[in-house]
Amino acid sequence: MSAPNKSYDPVEVEALKPEEIERMRDEALAAFAAAADLQQLQEAKTAHTGGTSPLALANREIGALPPQAKAEAGKRVGQARGAVNKALAVRQSELEAERDARVLVEESVDVTLPYDRTPPGARHPLTTFMERVADVFVAMGYEIAEGPEAEAEWFNFDALNFTPDHPARQMQDTFFVQGPQGGDAADESGSGIVLRTHTSPVQVRALLARELPVYVVCPGRVYRTDELDATHTPVFHQIELLAVDEGLTMSDLKGTLDHMVQSLFGPDMKTRLRPNYFPFTEPSAEMDMLCYVCKGASVGNPDRPCRTCSSEGWIELGGCGMVNPRVLIACGVDPEKYSGFAFGFGIERMLMFRHNIEDMRDMVEADVRFTRPFGMEI
Ligand SMILES: [Zn+2]
């Protein structure tokens, strides 16, 4: 047996010399300091603290040293690795802080910048709603009829059986544009000009211009000398219906009204008629529709009040009736052979009910904050 070969025990290893350890440490510190971002630091970390880094390899050599040298070398390598890890942590937090600051700047949003997306335009809800109402009748075979807004007084009043002293002709209701131009004022040719106070003159024009039978719906803008307030506007919209044919009766009128409110407000809607007077219809009626919110359930029921109909169960809609034979005669229609019905109502008022709009001025003032919730229907 041979004795242990002590000459193989290294007393000194090149990689563990103090100047070598110092060089490895300084290289690591320099690499960390040179790392410009977290990616480069990660690479430097792998190179200088990983399992195959010079300091890790040197550490492995320690085990082969004699005890005294082992302790010294262990201390040197341990101190160097401690310094390297500390420098790495410092540089890591520096670079993370830099990155966070940069991200805050790069990804910031200036909420005070002007809104740069232009919304698509849309027509006013009054216009789209008026068309929707007209469409109900177009679907039944009616035609759209239109007429001038600056209208001959004869069409606006005389032909509709308004006598010359009728209160609606007075200055407080009507915008007069031009006085009578000589001739006979009770005749179309010498008539003055007014801004039409209703869409009914279009009925007269339709009867004069079209072959019988006539089924027309007349949507349009009308004018009255009202102050603008929560429930009045001097310019508003009406839609008017006229049917003239052989054998038409009040029951045709009632069925048409019921169909309209069912189309606009739902299948369980209905209307009722109350006697009234208009010069151009005989008999005449005020038409109400069932309150579309409470369906009449609020009447006499204090536990369930309804704001929409003031707990009356019905909402006043407009006027209607059978066309006055005098109007038919003025339009050259034989009242012995033909009869007709007509009705009209205000679009603003119906839109207010339909959408719980409380102030009519909102519909006039062109503020997009009012129109936007109606959507982008064009
Ligand atoms: Zn109600």
mmCIF file of C-alpha atoms and ligand atoms in Angstrom, residues 291-298 306-315, ligand 1:
data_model
loop_
_atom_site.group_PDB
_atom_site.id
_atom_site.type_symbol
_atom_site.label_atom_id
_atom_site.label_comp_id
_atom_site.label_asym_id
_atom_site.label_seq_id
_atom_site.Cartn_x
_atom_site.Cartn_y
_atom_site.Cartn_z
ATOM 1 C CA CYS A 291 -102.221 55.844 -21.369
ATOM 2 C CA TYR A 292 -99.444 53.608 -22.681
ATOM 3 C CA VAL A 293 -97.716 53.557 -19.252
ATOM 4 C CA CYS A 294 -100.487 52.521 -16.826
ATOM 5 C CA LYS A 295 -103.035 51.296 -19.421
ATOM 6 C CA GLY A 296 -105.717 52.883 -17.265
ATOM 7 C CA ALA A 297 -104.734 51.000 -14.099
ATOM 8 C CA SER A 298 -104.000 54.255 -12.232
ATOM 9 C CA CYS A 306 -99.297 57.653 -13.058
ATOM 10 C CA ARG A 307 -97.366 60.800 -13.941
ATOM 11 C CA THR A 308 -97.822 60.348 -17.682
ATOM 12 C CA CYS A 309 -101.632 60.645 -17.677
ATOM 13 C CA SER A 310 -102.020 62.315 -14.244
ATOM 14 C CA SER A 311 -103.883 59.119 -13.248
ATOM 15 C CA GLU A 312 -106.651 59.841 -15.757
ATOM 16 C CA GLY A 313 -105.963 56.719 -17.837
ATOM 17 C CA TRP A 314 -106.190 58.595 -21.147
ATOM 18 C CA ILE A 315 -103.919 61.002 -23.023
HETATM 19 ZN ZN ZN B 1 -101.161 56.551 -17.047
#
